[in-house]
Tab-separated table of C-alpha atoms in Angstrom:
chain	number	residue	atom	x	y	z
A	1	UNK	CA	24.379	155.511	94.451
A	2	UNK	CA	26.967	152.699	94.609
A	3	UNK	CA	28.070	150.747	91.497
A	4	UNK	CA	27.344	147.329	92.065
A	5	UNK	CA	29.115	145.150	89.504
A	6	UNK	CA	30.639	141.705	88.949
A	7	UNK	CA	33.356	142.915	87.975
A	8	UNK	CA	35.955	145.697	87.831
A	9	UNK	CA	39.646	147.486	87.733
A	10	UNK	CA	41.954	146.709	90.531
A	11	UNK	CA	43.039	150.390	90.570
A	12	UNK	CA	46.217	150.185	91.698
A	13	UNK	CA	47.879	153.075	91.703
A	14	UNK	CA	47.639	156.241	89.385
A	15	UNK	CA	44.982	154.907	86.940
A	16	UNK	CA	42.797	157.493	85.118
A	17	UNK	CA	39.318	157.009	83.148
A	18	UNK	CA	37.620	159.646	80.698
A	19	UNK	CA	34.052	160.105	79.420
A	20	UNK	CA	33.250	159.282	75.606
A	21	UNK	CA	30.143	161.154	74.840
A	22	UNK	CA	30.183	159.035	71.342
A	23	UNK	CA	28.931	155.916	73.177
A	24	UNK	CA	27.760	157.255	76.977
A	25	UNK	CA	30.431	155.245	78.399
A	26	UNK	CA	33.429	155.673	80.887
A	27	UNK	CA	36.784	154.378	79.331
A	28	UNK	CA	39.338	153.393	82.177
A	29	UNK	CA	43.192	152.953	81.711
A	30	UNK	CA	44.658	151.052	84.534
A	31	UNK	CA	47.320	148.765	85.442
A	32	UNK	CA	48.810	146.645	82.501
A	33	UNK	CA	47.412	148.473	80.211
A	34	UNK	CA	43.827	146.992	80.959
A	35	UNK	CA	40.854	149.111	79.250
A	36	UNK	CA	37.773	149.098	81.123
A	37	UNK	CA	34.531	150.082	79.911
A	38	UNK	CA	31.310	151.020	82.293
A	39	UNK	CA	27.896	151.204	80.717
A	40	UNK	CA	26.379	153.685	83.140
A	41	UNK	CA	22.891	152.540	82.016
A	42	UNK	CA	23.535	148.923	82.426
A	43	UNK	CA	25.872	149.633	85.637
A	44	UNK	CA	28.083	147.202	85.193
A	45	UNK	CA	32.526	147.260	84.415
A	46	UNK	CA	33.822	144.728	81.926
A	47	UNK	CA	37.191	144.380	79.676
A	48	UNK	CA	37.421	145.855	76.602
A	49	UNK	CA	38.320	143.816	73.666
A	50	UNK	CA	41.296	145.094	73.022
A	51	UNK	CA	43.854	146.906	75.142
A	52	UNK	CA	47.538	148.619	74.320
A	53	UNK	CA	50.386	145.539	74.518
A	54	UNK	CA	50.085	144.363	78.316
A	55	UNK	CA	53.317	145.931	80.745
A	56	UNK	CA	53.831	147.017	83.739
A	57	UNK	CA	52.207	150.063	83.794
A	58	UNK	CA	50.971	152.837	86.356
A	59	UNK	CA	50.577	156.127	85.326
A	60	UNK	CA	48.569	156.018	82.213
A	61	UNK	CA	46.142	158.295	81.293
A	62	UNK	CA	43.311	158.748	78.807
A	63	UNK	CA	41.806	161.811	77.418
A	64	UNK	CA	38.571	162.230	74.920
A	65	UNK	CA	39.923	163.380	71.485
A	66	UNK	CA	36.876	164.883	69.500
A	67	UNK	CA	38.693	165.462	66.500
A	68	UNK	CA	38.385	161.266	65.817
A	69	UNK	CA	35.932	160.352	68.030
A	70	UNK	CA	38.278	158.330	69.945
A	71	UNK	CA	40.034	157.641	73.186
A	72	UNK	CA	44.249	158.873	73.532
A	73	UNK	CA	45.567	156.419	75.524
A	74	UNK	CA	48.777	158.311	77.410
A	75	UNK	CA	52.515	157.094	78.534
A	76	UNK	CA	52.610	155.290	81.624
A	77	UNK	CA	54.991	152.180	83.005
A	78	UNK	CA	56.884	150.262	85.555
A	79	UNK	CA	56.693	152.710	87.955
A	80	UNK	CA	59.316	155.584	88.824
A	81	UNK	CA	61.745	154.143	85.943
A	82	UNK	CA	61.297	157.488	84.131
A	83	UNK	CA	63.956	158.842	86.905
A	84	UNK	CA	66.547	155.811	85.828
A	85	UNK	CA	67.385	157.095	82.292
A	86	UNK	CA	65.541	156.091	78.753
A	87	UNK	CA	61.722	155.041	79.577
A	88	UNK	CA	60.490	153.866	76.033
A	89	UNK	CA	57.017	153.618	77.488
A	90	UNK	CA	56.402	156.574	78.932
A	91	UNK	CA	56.737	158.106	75.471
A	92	UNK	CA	53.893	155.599	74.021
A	93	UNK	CA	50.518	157.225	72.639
A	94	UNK	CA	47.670	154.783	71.922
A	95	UNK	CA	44.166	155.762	70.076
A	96	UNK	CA	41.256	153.230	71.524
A	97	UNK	CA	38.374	153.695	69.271
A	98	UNK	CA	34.848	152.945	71.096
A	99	UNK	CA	32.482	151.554	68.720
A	100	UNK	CA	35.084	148.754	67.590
A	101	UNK	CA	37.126	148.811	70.907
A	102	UNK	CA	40.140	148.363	67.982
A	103	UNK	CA	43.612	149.858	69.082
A	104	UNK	CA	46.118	151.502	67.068
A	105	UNK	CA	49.621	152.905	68.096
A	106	UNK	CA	50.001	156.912	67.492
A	107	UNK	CA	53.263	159.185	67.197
A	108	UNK	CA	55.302	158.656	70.040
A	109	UNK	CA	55.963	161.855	72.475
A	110	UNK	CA	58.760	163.500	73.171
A	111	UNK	CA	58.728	163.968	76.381
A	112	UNK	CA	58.068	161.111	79.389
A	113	UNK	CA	53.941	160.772	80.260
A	114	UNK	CA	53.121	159.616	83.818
A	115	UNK	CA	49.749	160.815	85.133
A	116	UNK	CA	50.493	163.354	82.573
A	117	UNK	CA	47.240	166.301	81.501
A	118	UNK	CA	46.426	166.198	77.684
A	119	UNK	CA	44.538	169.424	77.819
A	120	UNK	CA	42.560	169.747	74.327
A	121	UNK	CA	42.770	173.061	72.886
A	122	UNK	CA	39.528	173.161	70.910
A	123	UNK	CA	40.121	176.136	69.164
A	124	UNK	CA	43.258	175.339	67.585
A	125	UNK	CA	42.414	171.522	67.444
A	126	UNK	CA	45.529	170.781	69.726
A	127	UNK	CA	46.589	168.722	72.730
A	128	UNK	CA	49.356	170.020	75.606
A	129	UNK	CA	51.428	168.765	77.545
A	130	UNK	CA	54.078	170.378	79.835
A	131	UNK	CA	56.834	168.233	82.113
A	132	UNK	CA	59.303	169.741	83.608
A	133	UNK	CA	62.157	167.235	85.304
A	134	UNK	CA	64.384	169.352	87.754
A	135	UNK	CA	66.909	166.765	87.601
A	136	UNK	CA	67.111	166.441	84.134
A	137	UNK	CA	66.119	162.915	84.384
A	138	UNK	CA	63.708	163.685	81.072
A	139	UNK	CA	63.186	166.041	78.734
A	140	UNK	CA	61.500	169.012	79.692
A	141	UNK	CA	59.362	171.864	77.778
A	142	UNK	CA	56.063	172.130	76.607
A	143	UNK	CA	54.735	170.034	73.515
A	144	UNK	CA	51.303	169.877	71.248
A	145	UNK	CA	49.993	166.704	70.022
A	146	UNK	CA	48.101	167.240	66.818
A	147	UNK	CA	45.538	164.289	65.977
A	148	UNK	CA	44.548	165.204	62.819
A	149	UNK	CA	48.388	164.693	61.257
A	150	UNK	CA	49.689	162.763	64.285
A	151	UNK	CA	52.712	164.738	65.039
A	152	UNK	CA	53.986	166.316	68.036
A	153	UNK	CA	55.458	169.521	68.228
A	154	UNK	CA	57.503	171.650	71.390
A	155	UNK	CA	55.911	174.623	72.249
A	156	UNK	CA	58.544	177.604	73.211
A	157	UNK	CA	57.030	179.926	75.683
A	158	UNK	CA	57.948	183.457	76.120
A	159	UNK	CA	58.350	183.016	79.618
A	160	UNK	CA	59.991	180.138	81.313
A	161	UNK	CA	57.798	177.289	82.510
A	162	UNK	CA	57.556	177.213	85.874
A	163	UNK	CA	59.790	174.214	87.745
A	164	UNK	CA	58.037	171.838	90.630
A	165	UNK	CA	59.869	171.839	93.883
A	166	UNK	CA	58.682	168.071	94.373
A	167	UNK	CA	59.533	165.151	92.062
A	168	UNK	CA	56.298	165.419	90.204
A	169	UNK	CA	57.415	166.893	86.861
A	170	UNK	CA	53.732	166.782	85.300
A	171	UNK	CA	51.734	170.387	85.097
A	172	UNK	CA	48.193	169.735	86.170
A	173	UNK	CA	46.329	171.537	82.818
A	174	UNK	CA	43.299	172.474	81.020
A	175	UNK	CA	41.926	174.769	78.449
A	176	UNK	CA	39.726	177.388	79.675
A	177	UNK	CA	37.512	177.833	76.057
A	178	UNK	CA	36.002	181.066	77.662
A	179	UNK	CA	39.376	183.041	77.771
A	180	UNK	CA	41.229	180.768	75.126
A	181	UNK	CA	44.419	179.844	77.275
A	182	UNK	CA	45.578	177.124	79.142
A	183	UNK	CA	45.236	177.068	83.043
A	184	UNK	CA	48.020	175.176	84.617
A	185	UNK	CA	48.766	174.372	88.206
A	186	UNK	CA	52.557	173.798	89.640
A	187	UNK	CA	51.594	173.163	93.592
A	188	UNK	CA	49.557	175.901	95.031
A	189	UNK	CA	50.163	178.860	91.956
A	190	UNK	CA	48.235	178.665	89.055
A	191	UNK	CA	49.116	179.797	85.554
A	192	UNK	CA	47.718	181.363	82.088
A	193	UNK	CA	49.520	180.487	78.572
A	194	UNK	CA	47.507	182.016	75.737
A	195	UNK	CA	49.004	179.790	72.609
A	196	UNK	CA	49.919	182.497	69.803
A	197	UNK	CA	52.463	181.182	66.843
């Protein structure tokens, strides 16, 4: 059935939203660094309270982080400026928390974020990442975000991460709890990483 509402996100281009079990509610990053909330129950979109500092921004993405309760807000900005050397917020990692709809700026990561896949590892109580930027324009590898200390770390594979033959340096990922390894996707192949320090 259609959502009928007064209002809600222009969804420009590349905008991403996430489920938060903790309050039944879809959280939606979108352009400028807007939050949106929808209330399934009530069926209706409206601004959240508070929102990372407003940009130009496409690209962001949000991901559930059950260690906190909370929302990761991911990279994103003024479209394709990642390729044109240092892109400040691309790196930028935001925690939205629900219940107060209160914002608070997180480590930075090391690598560029644009429509980027936080898969959670919830075995290990970790969040990937892997970019790889055939031109160099960023840094490529694959990193872990740990919530509960807020630090990144890169992640050095025994094999070597597979490159994209397009310009979209962002694996498509997600842990697979059932196996315990990360599934990513680089155009039609699809991979297995099992994380083992």
């Amino acid at each position: 059935a259609k959502i009928e509402s007064k209002e809600c996100p222009p969804n420009t281009l590349d905008d991403a939203m996430a489920w938060c079990p903790s309050t039944k509610s879809l959280v939606y990053a979108g352009t400028g660094r807007q939050l949106w909330i929808l209330d399934p129950a009530v069926g209706q979109w409206r601004k959240a309270k508070n929102s990372p500092p407003p940009r130009s921004c496409m690209g962001q993405t949000v991901f559930y982080d059950p260690t906190h309760k909370r929302m990761l807000i991911a990279g994103g900005g003024t479209l394709d400026a990642w390729q044109k050397g240092p892109a400040p917020a691309f790196h930028e990692l935001y925690a939205f928390d629900p219940p107060t709809e209160s914002v608070q700026r997180l480590a930075d990561a090391p690598t560029t974020l644009y429509s980027s896949h936080l898969a959670y590892d919830s075995k290990r109580q970790l969040f990937f990442a892997v970019a790889v930027f055939n031109k160099g324009e960023q840094r490529s590898g694959m990193f872990a975000y740990e919530p509960l200390k807020d630090a990144w770390r890169e992640i050095k594979p025994a094999g070597e991460v597979p490159p994209h033959k397009s310009w979209f340096g962002w694996m498509q990922l997600c842990y697979d709890s059932h196996h315990d390894c990360l599934i990513g996707k680089v155009e039609d192949k699809f991979y297995a990483f099992h994380y083992a320090p």
